[in-house]
mmCIF file of C-alpha atoms and ligand atoms in Angstrom:
data_model
loop_
_atom_site.group_PDB
_atom_site.id
_atom_site.type_symbol
_atom_site.label_atom_id
_atom_site.label_comp_id
_atom_site.label_asym_id
_atom_site.label_seq_id
_atom_site.Cartn_x
_atom_site.Cartn_y
_atom_site.Cartn_z
ATOM 1 C CA MET A 1 -4.388 19.114 -31.439
ATOM 2 C CA THR A 2 -6.029 18.106 -35.053
ATOM 3 C CA LEU A 3 -10.012 17.180 -34.876
ATOM 4 C CA GLN A 4 -9.708 13.767 -35.238
ATOM 5 C CA ASN A 5 -7.779 13.829 -32.035
ATOM 6 C CA CYS A 6 -9.767 15.690 -30.016
ATOM 7 C CA LEU A 7 -12.161 12.830 -30.552
ATOM 8 C CA VAL A 8 -10.386 10.251 -30.718
ATOM 9 C CA PHE A 9 -10.270 8.826 -26.863
ATOM 10 C CA LEU A 10 -13.882 10.198 -26.466
ATOM 11 C CA HIS A 11 -14.737 7.160 -26.009
ATOM 12 C CA ILE A 12 -18.215 7.847 -27.074
ATOM 13 C CA PRO A 13 -20.615 4.644 -28.001
ATOM 14 C CA SER A 14 -21.915 6.122 -30.971
ATOM 15 C CA TYR A 15 -17.946 6.490 -32.954
ATOM 16 C CA PRO A 16 -19.762 6.607 -36.676
ATOM 17 C CA THR A 17 -21.691 9.324 -35.812
ATOM 18 C CA VAL A 18 -19.107 10.912 -34.377
ATOM 19 C CA TRP A 19 -17.274 10.771 -37.510
ATOM 20 C CA LEU A 20 -19.900 11.977 -39.540
ATOM 21 C CA LEU A 21 -19.773 15.209 -37.119
ATOM 22 C CA CYS A 22 -15.880 15.269 -37.824
ATOM 23 C CA LYS A 23 -16.384 15.069 -41.464
ATOM 24 C CA LEU A 24 -18.656 16.936 -41.647
ATOM 25 C CA LEU A 25 -17.387 19.801 -38.584
ATOM 26 C CA LEU A 26 -13.600 18.799 -41.799
ATOM 27 C CA HIS A 27 -15.277 20.101 -44.447
ATOM 28 C CA PHE A 28 -16.015 23.308 -43.279
ATOM 29 C CA ASN A 29 -12.656 23.639 -40.916
ATOM 30 C CA GLU A 30 -9.621 21.562 -42.451
ATOM 31 C CA ASP A 31 -7.197 20.515 -39.852
ATOM 32 C CA TYR A 32 -8.974 22.313 -37.550
ATOM 33 C CA THR A 33 -6.679 22.231 -34.373
ATOM 34 C CA CYS A 34 -8.251 22.773 -31.397
ATOM 35 C CA THR A 35 -8.429 21.935 -27.603
ATOM 36 C CA ASN A 36 -11.572 20.236 -26.209
ATOM 37 C CA GLU A 37 -13.804 23.262 -25.161
ATOM 38 C CA SER A 38 -12.770 25.274 -27.927
ATOM 39 C CA PHE A 39 -13.701 21.806 -29.718
ATOM 40 C CA PHE A 40 -17.558 21.850 -28.526
ATOM 41 C CA GLU A 41 -17.854 25.717 -28.268
ATOM 42 C CA PHE A 42 -16.470 25.384 -32.014
ATOM 43 C CA SER A 43 -19.424 23.083 -32.821
ATOM 44 C CA LEU A 44 -21.859 24.036 -30.726
ATOM 45 C CA GLU A 45 -21.070 27.380 -32.523
ATOM 46 C CA TRP A 46 -21.630 26.020 -35.906
ATOM 47 C CA TYR A 47 -24.430 24.166 -34.899
ATOM 48 C CA SER A 48 -26.372 27.061 -33.363
ATOM 49 C CA GLN A 49 -25.601 29.197 -36.758
ATOM 50 C CA ARG A 50 -27.311 26.635 -38.851
ATOM 51 C CA GLN A 51 -30.157 25.967 -36.522
ATOM 52 C CA GLU A 52 -32.151 24.406 -39.006
ATOM 53 C CA MET A 53 -28.980 21.525 -39.612
ATOM 54 C CA ALA A 54 -28.589 21.059 -36.029
ATOM 55 C CA LEU A 55 -30.012 18.009 -34.831
ATOM 56 C CA PRO A 56 -30.851 17.688 -31.500
ATOM 57 C CA LEU A 57 -29.625 14.056 -32.260
ATOM 58 C CA TRP A 58 -25.828 15.640 -32.101
ATOM 59 C CA LYS A 59 -26.506 18.693 -29.484
ATOM 60 C CA ASN A 60 -27.173 15.872 -27.430
ATOM 61 C CA LEU A 61 -24.418 13.787 -27.873
ATOM 62 C CA LEU A 62 -22.093 16.596 -27.614
ATOM 63 C CA GLN A 63 -22.965 18.115 -24.572
ATOM 64 C CA THR A 64 -23.208 14.661 -23.367
ATOM 65 C CA THR A 65 -19.645 14.271 -24.400
ATOM 66 C CA LYS A 66 -18.867 17.844 -22.808
ATOM 67 C CA GLU A 67 -20.028 16.210 -19.442
ATOM 68 C CA ARG A 68 -18.246 13.519 -19.649
ATOM 69 C CA ILE A 69 -14.602 14.736 -20.559
ATOM 70 C CA LEU A 70 -15.414 17.728 -17.883
ATOM 71 C CA GLN A 71 -15.891 14.903 -15.579
ATOM 72 C CA GLN A 72 -13.730 13.463 -16.613
ATOM 73 C CA ARG A 73 -11.313 16.657 -15.292
ATOM 74 C CA ARG A 74 -12.761 16.765 -12.617
ATOM 75 C CA LEU A 75 -12.638 13.320 -11.212
ATOM 76 C CA SER A 76 -8.465 14.224 -12.045
ATOM 77 C CA LEU A 77 -7.253 17.279 -9.346
ATOM 78 C CA TYR A 78 -4.234 17.823 -11.618
ATOM 79 C CA ASN A 79 -3.215 17.602 -15.614
ATOM 80 C CA GLY A 80 -0.358 19.007 -18.167
ATOM 81 C CA ALA A 81 -2.084 22.777 -17.091
ATOM 82 C CA HIS A 82 0.403 21.755 -13.583
ATOM 83 C CA GLY A 83 3.002 20.326 -15.516
ATOM 84 C CA TYR A 84 1.615 17.148 -14.213
ATOM 85 C CA GLU A 85 2.977 13.729 -16.833
ATOM 86 C CA GLU A 86 0.617 11.020 -15.008
ATOM 87 C CA GLU A 87 3.065 8.236 -17.196
ATOM 88 C CA LEU A 88 5.959 9.719 -17.243
ATOM 89 C CA ILE A 89 4.750 10.309 -13.109
ATOM 90 C CA LYS A 90 4.153 6.140 -12.912
ATOM 91 C CA LYS A 91 6.731 5.565 -14.783
ATOM 92 C CA LYS A 92 8.963 6.873 -12.619
ATOM 93 C CA LEU A 93 7.415 4.956 -9.889
ATOM 94 C CA GLN A 94 7.564 1.658 -10.548
ATOM 95 C CA GLN A 95 11.624 2.043 -10.166
ATOM 96 C CA PHE A 96 11.009 1.767 -6.911
ATOM 97 C CA ALA A 97 9.667 -1.498 -6.568
ATOM 98 C CA GLY A 98 8.381 -4.328 -3.473
ATOM 99 C CA GLY A 99 5.311 -4.879 -1.495
ATOM 100 C CA SER A 100 1.585 -4.998 -3.092
ATOM 101 C CA ILE A 101 -2.039 -3.456 -3.014
ATOM 102 C CA ASN A 102 -4.294 -6.268 -2.896
ATOM 103 C CA LEU A 103 -8.206 -5.929 -3.219
ATOM 104 C CA SER A 104 -11.189 -7.968 -3.004
ATOM 105 C CA LYS A 105 -14.150 -7.298 -3.480
ATOM 106 C CA GLU A 106 -17.230 -9.307 -2.081
ATOM 107 C CA ASP A 107 -20.483 -10.201 -3.013
ATOM 108 C CA ASN A 108 -22.144 -8.588 -0.239
ATOM 109 C CA GLY A 109 -20.450 -5.140 -1.871
ATOM 110 C CA ILE A 110 -17.850 -4.821 1.059
ATOM 111 C CA GLY A 111 -14.358 -4.488 -0.604
ATOM 112 C CA ILE A 112 -11.387 -5.365 1.380
ATOM 113 C CA LEU A 113 -7.771 -3.435 0.085
ATOM 114 C CA THR A 114 -4.671 -4.360 1.590
ATOM 115 C CA LEU A 115 -1.534 -2.824 2.285
ATOM 116 C CA ASN A 116 0.539 -5.724 1.554
ATOM 117 C CA ASN A 117 4.282 -5.437 2.341
ATOM 118 C CA PRO A 118 4.484 -6.350 5.673
ATOM 119 C CA LYS A 119 8.094 -6.731 5.632
ATOM 120 C CA LEU A 120 8.841 -2.754 5.806
ATOM 121 C CA MET A 121 5.919 -2.529 8.085
ATOM 122 C CA ASN A 122 3.430 -1.890 4.859
ATOM 123 C CA ALA A 123 5.605 0.959 4.414
ATOM 124 C CA PHE A 124 4.484 2.805 0.085
ATOM 125 C CA THR A 125 6.851 1.760 -2.867
ATOM 126 C CA GLY A 126 6.447 3.537 -5.863
ATOM 127 C CA THR A 127 5.283 -0.091 -6.922
ATOM 128 C CA MET A 128 2.559 0.477 -4.214
ATOM 129 C CA MET A 129 1.312 3.778 -5.054
ATOM 130 C CA VAL A 130 0.292 2.439 -9.150
ATOM 131 C CA GLU A 131 -0.785 -0.484 -7.428
ATOM 132 C CA LEU A 132 -2.935 1.782 -5.322
ATOM 133 C CA GLN A 133 -4.497 3.944 -8.241
ATOM 134 C CA GLU A 134 -5.314 1.412 -10.204
ATOM 135 C CA ARG A 135 -7.019 -0.855 -7.105
ATOM 136 C CA ILE A 136 -9.031 2.499 -7.221
ATOM 137 C CA THR A 137 -9.830 3.397 -10.594
ATOM 138 C CA GLU A 138 -11.604 -0.270 -10.101
ATOM 139 C CA LEU A 139 -13.185 0.217 -6.985
ATOM 140 C CA GLU A 140 -14.348 3.366 -8.996
ATOM 141 C CA ASN A 141 -16.435 0.476 -12.386
ATOM 142 C CA TRP A 142 -17.068 -1.712 -9.800
ATOM 143 C CA LYS A 143 -20.833 -0.826 -9.487
ATOM 144 C CA ASP A 144 -22.457 -3.380 -6.899
ATOM 145 C CA GLY A 145 -19.496 -1.250 -4.708
ATOM 146 C CA LYS A 146 -20.634 -0.225 -0.976
ATOM 147 C CA GLY A 147 -18.347 0.053 1.996
ATOM 148 C CA LEU A 148 -13.881 -0.340 1.575
ATOM 149 C CA ILE A 149 -12.166 -1.695 4.943
ATOM 150 C CA VAL A 150 -7.673 -0.477 3.780
ATOM 151 C CA TYR A 151 -6.385 -2.157 6.274
ATOM 152 C CA GLY A 152 -2.481 -3.693 7.083
ATOM 153 C CA ALA A 153 -0.833 -6.313 6.188
ATOM 154 C CA GLY A 154 0.705 -8.147 9.214
ATOM 155 C CA ASN A 155 -0.844 -6.050 11.775
ATOM 156 C CA THR A 156 -0.099 -2.305 10.977
ATOM 157 C CA PHE A 157 -1.946 -0.043 9.446
ATOM 158 C CA CYS A 158 1.163 1.434 7.051
ATOM 159 C CA SER A 159 4.849 3.073 7.669
ATOM 160 C CA GLY A 160 4.137 6.469 4.667
ATOM 161 C CA SER A 161 6.370 6.181 2.008
ATOM 162 C CA ASP A 162 9.358 3.804 2.057
ATOM 163 C CA LEU A 163 12.229 5.772 2.831
ATOM 164 C CA ASN A 164 14.587 4.046 0.363
ATOM 165 C CA ALA A 165 12.333 5.092 -2.112
ATOM 166 C CA VAL A 166 11.631 8.650 -0.742
ATOM 167 C CA LYS A 167 16.043 9.088 -0.303
ATOM 168 C CA GLU A 168 16.052 8.659 -4.204
ATOM 169 C CA ILE A 169 13.145 10.969 -5.211
ATOM 170 C CA SER A 170 14.359 13.294 -3.251
ATOM 171 C CA ASN A 171 14.402 15.720 -6.023
ATOM 172 C CA SER A 172 12.003 18.757 -6.040
ATOM 173 C CA GLN A 173 10.470 17.654 -9.408
ATOM 174 C CA ASP A 174 10.236 13.940 -8.238
ATOM 175 C CA GLY A 175 9.059 15.112 -5.153
ATOM 176 C CA MET A 176 6.008 17.265 -6.303
ATOM 177 C CA ASP A 177 5.334 14.911 -9.147
ATOM 178 C CA MET A 178 4.420 11.635 -6.620
ATOM 179 C CA CYS A 179 3.171 14.440 -4.306
ATOM 180 C CA MET A 180 0.434 15.275 -7.047
ATOM 181 C CA PHE A 181 0.135 11.615 -7.343
ATOM 182 C CA MET A 182 -0.969 10.625 -4.277
ATOM 183 C CA GLN A 183 -3.168 13.166 -3.996
ATOM 184 C CA ASN A 184 -5.298 12.444 -6.705
ATOM 185 C CA THR A 185 -5.060 9.003 -6.096
ATOM 186 C CA LEU A 186 -6.877 9.805 -2.604
ATOM 187 C CA THR A 187 -9.075 12.283 -3.379
ATOM 188 C CA ARG A 188 -10.051 9.848 -6.205
ATOM 189 C CA LEU A 189 -10.230 7.093 -3.083
ATOM 190 C CA MET A 190 -12.579 9.829 -0.739
ATOM 191 C CA ARG A 191 -14.750 10.140 -3.721
ATOM 192 C CA LEU A 192 -15.663 6.904 -4.257
ATOM 193 C CA PRO A 193 -19.682 6.331 -3.799
ATOM 194 C CA LEU A 194 -18.723 3.849 -1.127
ATOM 195 C CA ILE A 195 -18.925 4.709 3.183
ATOM 196 C CA SER A 196 -14.978 3.347 3.664
ATOM 197 C CA VAL A 197 -13.136 2.963 6.620
ATOM 198 C CA ALA A 198 -9.257 2.842 7.705
ATOM 199 C CA LEU A 199 -8.615 -0.117 10.095
ATOM 200 C CA VAL A 200 -5.859 1.188 12.482
ATOM 201 C CA GLN A 201 -3.787 -1.657 13.713
ATOM 202 C CA GLY A 202 -0.572 -1.197 14.747
ATOM 203 C CA LYS A 203 1.805 2.247 13.636
ATOM 204 C CA ALA A 204 -0.147 4.439 10.645
ATOM 205 C CA PHE A 205 2.773 6.561 10.263
ATOM 206 C CA GLY A 206 3.304 9.755 8.266
ATOM 207 C CA GLY A 207 1.890 8.797 4.484
ATOM 208 C CA GLY A 208 0.078 6.033 6.480
ATOM 209 C CA ALA A 209 -1.968 8.825 8.978
ATOM 210 C CA GLU A 210 -2.113 10.985 6.128
ATOM 211 C CA LEU A 211 -4.023 7.614 4.191
ATOM 212 C CA THR A 212 -6.284 7.410 7.324
ATOM 213 C CA THR A 213 -7.702 10.957 6.908
ATOM 214 C CA ALA A 214 -8.746 9.805 2.963
ATOM 215 C CA CYS A 215 -11.544 7.261 4.591
ATOM 216 C CA ASP A 216 -15.336 8.818 5.614
ATOM 217 C CA PHE A 217 -13.636 6.667 9.307
ATOM 218 C CA ARG A 218 -11.455 4.679 11.570
ATOM 219 C CA LEU A 219 -11.469 2.229 13.205
ATOM 220 C CA MET A 220 -8.442 1.525 15.648
ATOM 221 C CA THR A 221 -7.142 -1.882 17.849
ATOM 222 C CA PRO A 222 -6.359 -1.008 21.115
ATOM 223 C CA GLY A 223 -2.444 -0.190 21.407
ATOM 224 C CA SER A 224 -2.666 0.959 17.879
ATOM 225 C CA GLU A 225 -1.041 4.866 16.860
ATOM 226 C CA ILE A 226 -1.814 7.236 14.554
ATOM 227 C CA ARG A 227 0.794 10.299 14.434
ATOM 228 C CA PHE A 228 1.678 12.795 11.579
ATOM 229 C CA VAL A 229 5.911 12.452 11.722
ATOM 230 C CA HIS A 230 6.440 14.404 8.890
ATOM 231 C CA LYS A 231 7.712 17.059 11.087
ATOM 232 C CA HIS A 232 10.936 15.046 12.562
ATOM 233 C CA MET A 233 10.925 14.655 8.694
ATOM 234 C CA GLY A 234 11.725 18.578 7.962
ATOM 235 C CA LEU A 235 8.210 17.886 6.035
ATOM 236 C CA VAL A 236 4.667 19.900 5.729
ATOM 237 C CA PRO A 237 1.559 15.835 4.364
ATOM 238 C CA GLY A 238 1.682 16.543 0.571
ATOM 239 C CA TRP A 239 -0.328 13.116 0.202
ATOM 240 C CA GLY A 240 -3.374 15.216 0.934
ATOM 241 C CA GLY A 241 -3.195 14.567 4.846
ATOM 242 C CA ALA A 242 -3.170 17.913 6.409
ATOM 243 C CA ALA A 243 -6.068 19.069 4.100
ATOM 244 C CA ARG A 244 -8.683 16.458 5.071
ATOM 245 C CA LEU A 245 -7.536 16.980 8.532
ATOM 246 C CA VAL A 246 -8.700 20.027 9.385
ATOM 247 C CA GLN A 247 -11.726 18.790 7.644
ATOM 248 C CA ILE A 248 -11.906 16.038 10.133
ATOM 249 C CA VAL A 249 -11.012 17.586 13.783
ATOM 250 C CA GLY A 250 -10.458 21.328 12.724
ATOM 251 C CA SER A 251 -7.581 23.335 12.021
ATOM 252 C CA GLY A 252 -7.298 23.595 16.068
ATOM 253 C CA ALA A 253 -6.341 19.916 16.658
ATOM 254 C CA ALA A 254 -5.314 19.144 13.659
ATOM 255 C CA LEU A 255 -2.039 22.218 14.108
ATOM 256 C CA GLN A 256 -1.783 20.433 17.060
ATOM 257 C CA LEU A 257 -1.176 17.099 15.444
ATOM 258 C CA LEU A 258 0.836 17.817 12.468
ATOM 259 C CA SER A 259 3.773 20.747 14.501
ATOM 260 C CA GLY A 260 3.559 18.495 17.593
ATOM 261 C CA THR A 261 3.091 15.789 16.139
ATOM 262 C CA ALA A 262 1.640 13.941 18.654
ATOM 263 C CA ARG A 263 0.978 10.076 19.080
ATOM 264 C CA VAL A 264 -2.608 9.779 18.852
ATOM 265 C CA ASP A 265 -3.994 6.248 20.468
ATOM 266 C CA PRO A 266 -7.363 4.838 20.583
ATOM 267 C CA GLU A 267 -8.838 7.530 23.298
ATOM 268 C CA LYS A 268 -7.256 10.562 21.820
ATOM 269 C CA ALA A 269 -8.893 9.558 18.709
ATOM 270 C CA LEU A 270 -12.027 9.123 19.929
ATOM 271 C CA ARG A 271 -11.908 12.518 22.009
ATOM 272 C CA LEU A 272 -11.268 14.215 19.172
ATOM 273 C CA GLY A 273 -13.765 12.503 15.893
ATOM 274 C CA PHE A 274 -11.108 11.153 14.518
ATOM 275 C CA SER A 275 -11.811 7.706 15.023
ATOM 276 C CA GLU A 276 -15.251 6.392 15.633
ATOM 277 C CA GLN A 277 -14.513 3.205 17.791
ATOM 278 C CA THR A 278 -11.794 1.205 19.431
ATOM 279 C CA LEU A 279 -12.692 -2.662 18.281
ATOM 280 C CA SER A 280 -12.436 -5.563 21.402
ATOM 281 C CA SER A 281 -9.302 -7.062 19.857
ATOM 282 C CA SER A 282 -5.831 -6.107 18.246
ATOM 283 C CA ASP A 283 -5.853 -9.950 17.071
ATOM 284 C CA GLU A 284 -5.498 -8.775 13.062
ATOM 285 C CA THR A 285 -8.506 -11.830 11.553
ATOM 286 C CA ARG A 286 -10.814 -10.647 14.968
ATOM 287 C CA ALA A 287 -9.622 -7.335 13.992
ATOM 288 C CA LEU A 288 -11.402 -7.402 10.644
ATOM 289 C CA GLU A 289 -14.412 -9.725 11.639
ATOM 290 C CA GLU A 290 -14.857 -6.315 13.996
ATOM 291 C CA ALA A 291 -14.614 -3.608 11.175
ATOM 292 C CA ARG A 292 -17.008 -5.753 8.579
ATOM 293 C CA ALA A 293 -19.805 -5.115 10.958
ATOM 294 C CA TRP A 294 -19.348 -2.399 12.421
ATOM 295 C CA LEU A 295 -19.260 -1.120 8.377
ATOM 296 C CA SER A 296 -22.579 -3.076 7.747
ATOM 297 C CA GLN A 297 -24.762 -1.494 9.917
ATOM 298 C CA TYR A 298 -24.015 1.095 7.239
ATOM 299 C CA THR A 299 -24.313 -0.332 3.921
ATOM 300 C CA GLU A 300 -27.440 -2.466 4.814
ATOM 301 C CA GLY A 301 -29.798 -1.473 1.675
ATOM 302 C CA PRO A 302 -29.312 -1.487 -1.748
ATOM 303 C CA VAL A 303 -27.048 -0.601 -4.102
ATOM 304 C CA SER A 304 -28.261 2.659 -5.393
ATOM 305 C CA VAL A 305 -29.067 4.463 -1.545
ATOM 306 C CA ILE A 306 -26.067 3.581 0.066
ATOM 307 C CA ARG A 307 -24.611 5.530 -3.084
ATOM 308 C CA ALA A 308 -26.768 7.787 -2.934
ATOM 309 C CA MET A 309 -25.922 8.910 -0.244
ATOM 310 C CA LYS A 310 -22.622 8.808 0.212
ATOM 311 C CA LYS A 311 -22.639 11.042 -3.307
ATOM 312 C CA VAL A 312 -24.556 13.194 -1.596
ATOM 313 C CA VAL A 313 -22.415 13.768 1.822
ATOM 314 C CA THR A 314 -19.587 14.175 -0.717
ATOM 315 C CA ALA A 315 -21.408 17.081 -2.309
ATOM 316 C CA GLY A 316 -22.356 19.081 1.573
ATOM 317 C CA ARG A 317 -18.563 18.353 1.956
ATOM 318 C CA GLU A 318 -16.938 19.872 -1.040
ATOM 319 C CA LEU A 319 -19.491 22.139 -3.533
ATOM 320 C CA PRO A 320 -19.713 25.445 -1.641
ATOM 321 C CA LEU A 321 -24.105 25.709 -0.798
ATOM 322 C CA GLU A 322 -26.157 25.910 -3.869
ATOM 323 C CA ASP A 323 -24.082 23.350 -5.903
ATOM 324 C CA ALA A 324 -23.936 20.675 -2.692
ATOM 325 C CA LEU A 325 -28.470 21.296 -2.746
ATOM 326 C CA ARG A 326 -28.704 21.346 -7.788
ATOM 327 C CA THR A 327 -26.242 18.095 -6.930
ATOM 328 C CA GLU A 328 -28.522 16.675 -4.171
ATOM 329 C CA LYS A 329 -31.834 17.718 -5.745
ATOM 330 C CA ASP A 330 -29.584 15.792 -9.334
ATOM 331 C CA ILE A 331 -28.963 12.596 -7.637
ATOM 332 C CA PHE A 332 -32.596 13.048 -5.381
ATOM 333 C CA GLY A 333 -33.407 12.211 -8.957
ATOM 334 C CA THR A 334 -32.122 8.931 -9.468
ATOM 335 C CA VAL A 335 -33.168 7.005 -6.706
ATOM 336 C CA TRP A 336 -36.905 9.110 -6.176
ATOM 337 C CA GLY A 337 -39.118 6.409 -8.068
ATOM 338 C CA GLY A 338 -36.458 3.931 -8.118
ATOM 339 C CA PRO A 339 -37.044 0.494 -7.066
ATOM 340 C CA ALA A 340 -36.179 0.163 -3.307
ATOM 341 C CA ASN A 341 -38.464 3.409 -3.186
ATOM 342 C CA LEU A 342 -41.304 1.612 -5.220
ATOM 343 C CA GLU A 343 -40.922 -1.544 -3.558
ATOM 344 C CA ALA A 344 -41.240 0.622 0.238
ATOM 345 C CA LEU A 345 -44.051 2.493 -0.851
ATOM 346 C CA VAL A 346 -45.690 -0.687 -1.458
ATOM 347 C CA ARG A 347 -44.046 -2.412 1.652
ATOM 348 C CA ARG A 348 -44.410 0.928 4.270
ATOM 349 C CA PRO A 349 -42.147 -0.086 7.021
ATOM 350 C CA LYS A 350 -42.536 1.102 10.337
ATOM 351 C CA HIS A 351 -39.516 3.024 11.522
ATOM 352 C CA LYS A 352 -40.190 1.928 14.646
HETATM 353 C C1 LIG B 401 4.354 12.877 2.683
HETATM 354 C C2 LIG B 401 4.299 11.456 3.223
HETATM 355 C C3 LIG B 401 6.252 11.186 3.306
HETATM 356 C C4 LIG B 401 6.987 11.187 2.290
HETATM 357 O O1 LIG B 401 6.830 10.707 1.422
HETATM 358 O O2 LIG B 401 8.165 11.820 2.646
HETATM 359 C C5 LIG B 401 6.558 9.963 4.464
HETATM 360 O O3 LIG B 401 5.320 9.369 3.911
HETATM 361 S S1 LIG B 401 7.947 9.921 4.863
HETATM 362 C C6 LIG B 401 8.131 8.983 6.250
HETATM 363 C C7 LIG B 401 7.167 8.577 7.324
HETATM 364 N N1 LIG B 401 6.596 7.648 8.253
HETATM 365 C C8 LIG B 401 8.460 7.567 8.549
HETATM 366 O O4 LIG B 401 9.225 7.711 9.292
HETATM 367 C C9 LIG B 401 8.304 5.654 9.874
HETATM 368 C C10 LIG B 401 9.824 5.062 9.859
HETATM 369 N N2 LIG B 401 10.076 4.202 10.271
HETATM 370 C C11 LIG B 401 9.386 4.033 12.065
HETATM 371 O O5 LIG B 401 9.365 5.236 12.583
HETATM 372 C C12 LIG B 401 9.689 2.385 12.312
HETATM 373 O O6 LIG B 401 10.070 1.954 12.036
HETATM 374 C C13 LIG B 401 8.087 1.936 13.222
HETATM 375 C C14 LIG B 401 7.645 3.404 14.013
HETATM 376 C C15 LIG B 401 6.635 2.613 12.431
HETATM 377 C C16 LIG B 401 8.050 0.730 13.852
HETATM 378 O O7 LIG B 401 8.764 0.769 14.111
HETATM 379 P P1 LIG B 401 9.344 -1.224 14.134
HETATM 380 O O8 LIG B 401 10.087 -0.482 15.351
HETATM 381 O O9 LIG B 401 8.105 -1.882 15.294
HETATM 382 O O10 LIG B 401 9.859 -1.551 13.058
HETATM 383 P P2 LIG B 401 11.290 -1.518 12.667
HETATM 384 O O11 LIG B 401 11.449 -0.141 12.878
HETATM 385 O O12 LIG B 401 11.683 -2.321 12.782
HETATM 386 O O13 LIG B 401 10.474 -1.584 11.148
HETATM 387 C C17 LIG B 401 11.545 -2.781 10.800
HETATM 388 C C18 LIG B 401 11.283 -3.163 8.910
HETATM 389 O O14 LIG B 401 10.627 -2.225 8.432
HETATM 390 C C19 LIG B 401 11.163 -0.133 7.703
HETATM 391 N N3 LIG B 401 10.942 0.719 8.269
HETATM 392 C C20 LIG B 401 9.859 1.120 8.802
HETATM 393 N N4 LIG B 401 9.391 2.261 8.347
HETATM 394 C C21 LIG B 401 10.012 2.055 6.719
HETATM 395 C C22 LIG B 401 9.372 3.069 6.206
HETATM 396 N N5 LIG B 401 8.890 4.183 6.716
HETATM 397 N N6 LIG B 401 10.494 2.712 4.749
HETATM 398 C C23 LIG B 401 11.374 2.116 5.136
HETATM 399 N N7 LIG B 401 11.184 1.489 5.267
HETATM 400 C C24 LIG B 401 11.068 1.098 6.787
HETATM 401 C C25 LIG B 401 12.362 -0.708 9.387
HETATM 402 O O15 LIG B 401 13.493 0.231 8.742
HETATM 403 C C26 LIG B 401 12.921 -2.006 8.784
HETATM 404 O O16 LIG B 401 13.805 -2.877 8.167
HETATM 405 P P3 LIG B 401 14.963 -3.141 8.204
HETATM 406 O O17 LIG B 401 15.267 -3.576 7.438
HETATM 407 O O18 LIG B 401 14.942 -4.440 9.918
HETATM 408 O O19 LIG B 401 15.641 -2.609 9.192
#
C-alpha cells in the first residue's frame, strides 16, 4: 500500500493539509509502503527527529487520525487479519433474498427496528443480515438517539437463520463468514450508545434467541418463548449469543439453557434475570406501546446524558477495571459543565 492509499480513506476534513503532509513525507521517501500504524510511527518518528519542523498542528492531526483509525478498528471485531473480507461476505449473503429490516427513528429519540419476514417467522435471510448491519450503521450515526426497541413483525420475534439459506452455506468457509458477519453486527448493536430492548412476542429461536442477548434488556409478552435450539441443529451459538448469555444469566444457567435447549417462558426468564418484565398484552400494537412506556422511564432526559450513561456502562461491562475507570473519566468530561449540568445547577432539583 503506497502512502497515498494509506491516506486516501482517512476521510479527515483537512485534506489539503494531508496531501501537503503526504508530499512532505514522500519527498523523503518515494513509494513508501506502509500499514496504518507503521505510517503513523514513521511520520511521528520523522517529525520527532525534526522537532523544530514538526508543527504541533500536524502532530495533533496525526494523533487524531490515528485515534480515528484505531477507533474504527475497535468497532470491527474481525478484519482482514482474521480472513474476514466483509464486502465479499455481503455479496454472498445478498444471494439469499427475502424479508427486510426496517428502522423508524422517532422525534423522542426512540428507534423502532422491525425484523420483517413474517412468512418465515422473521427468519433471517442473507439480505436481512446485510440490512441489519446497514440499520445499525444508521443508528451509530443517529446523534439524537436515546433508545431502541427491536421486535418482529406478525406478533413473533425471530426464528433464527433462514434454514433455506443455511442449507446453501453449510460449507465451513461460508458458515464461518456468516458467523463473523453476525458477530460483528450484533457486537455493534450491543455497543450502540442507546438503551436497547428486545420485545419478545411469540418465538425467539436459535439466532433469534441470540439477537435478544445483544440488547440491554428483554421484555416478553404472555405465551412468548426464547429457546436456544442450536443443539438440535448440531450447533452451538454462532452470533455471539453464548458469550453474552453467560454475562447475562451466569455460566451455570447459560450452560443449562444451551445444553438443555430449555423453553424459556416469561416466568422462567424473570427468575433467571433474563427478562425485565412480562407485559400485560400479547397484542402486537399494545405490546409495542407497553415497551415504549417501559423504555421511556430510562430515556427521559437530555440525549447527551442518556448516551453517556450507556457508554459508561458499556465500558464497565467490557473493559478491565482501570481502563473502565479512565473511560468513565473521559465520558464524565463530556457532560461535566455541559448544558444539562449547568441548567441543573441553576434549577437545583430536589430528589424526593
Ligand atoms: C447461529 C444461528 C443458527 C444458524 O444460523 O445456524 C440458527 O438460527 S439455525 C435456525 C434455528 N431455528 C429453528 O430451527 C426454528 C425452526 N422453526 C421452528 O421451529 C418453527 O417454525 C417455530 C417453532 C419457530 C414456529 O412453529 P409454528 O408451527 O408456529 O410455525 P411453522 O413452523 O409452520 O412456521 C411457519 C413458516 O415459517 C417457516 N419457518 C419457520 N422458521 C424458519 C426458519 N428458521 N427458516 C426457514 N423457514 C422457517 C416454516 O417452514 C413455515 O413455512 P412453510 O412454508 O409454511 O413450511
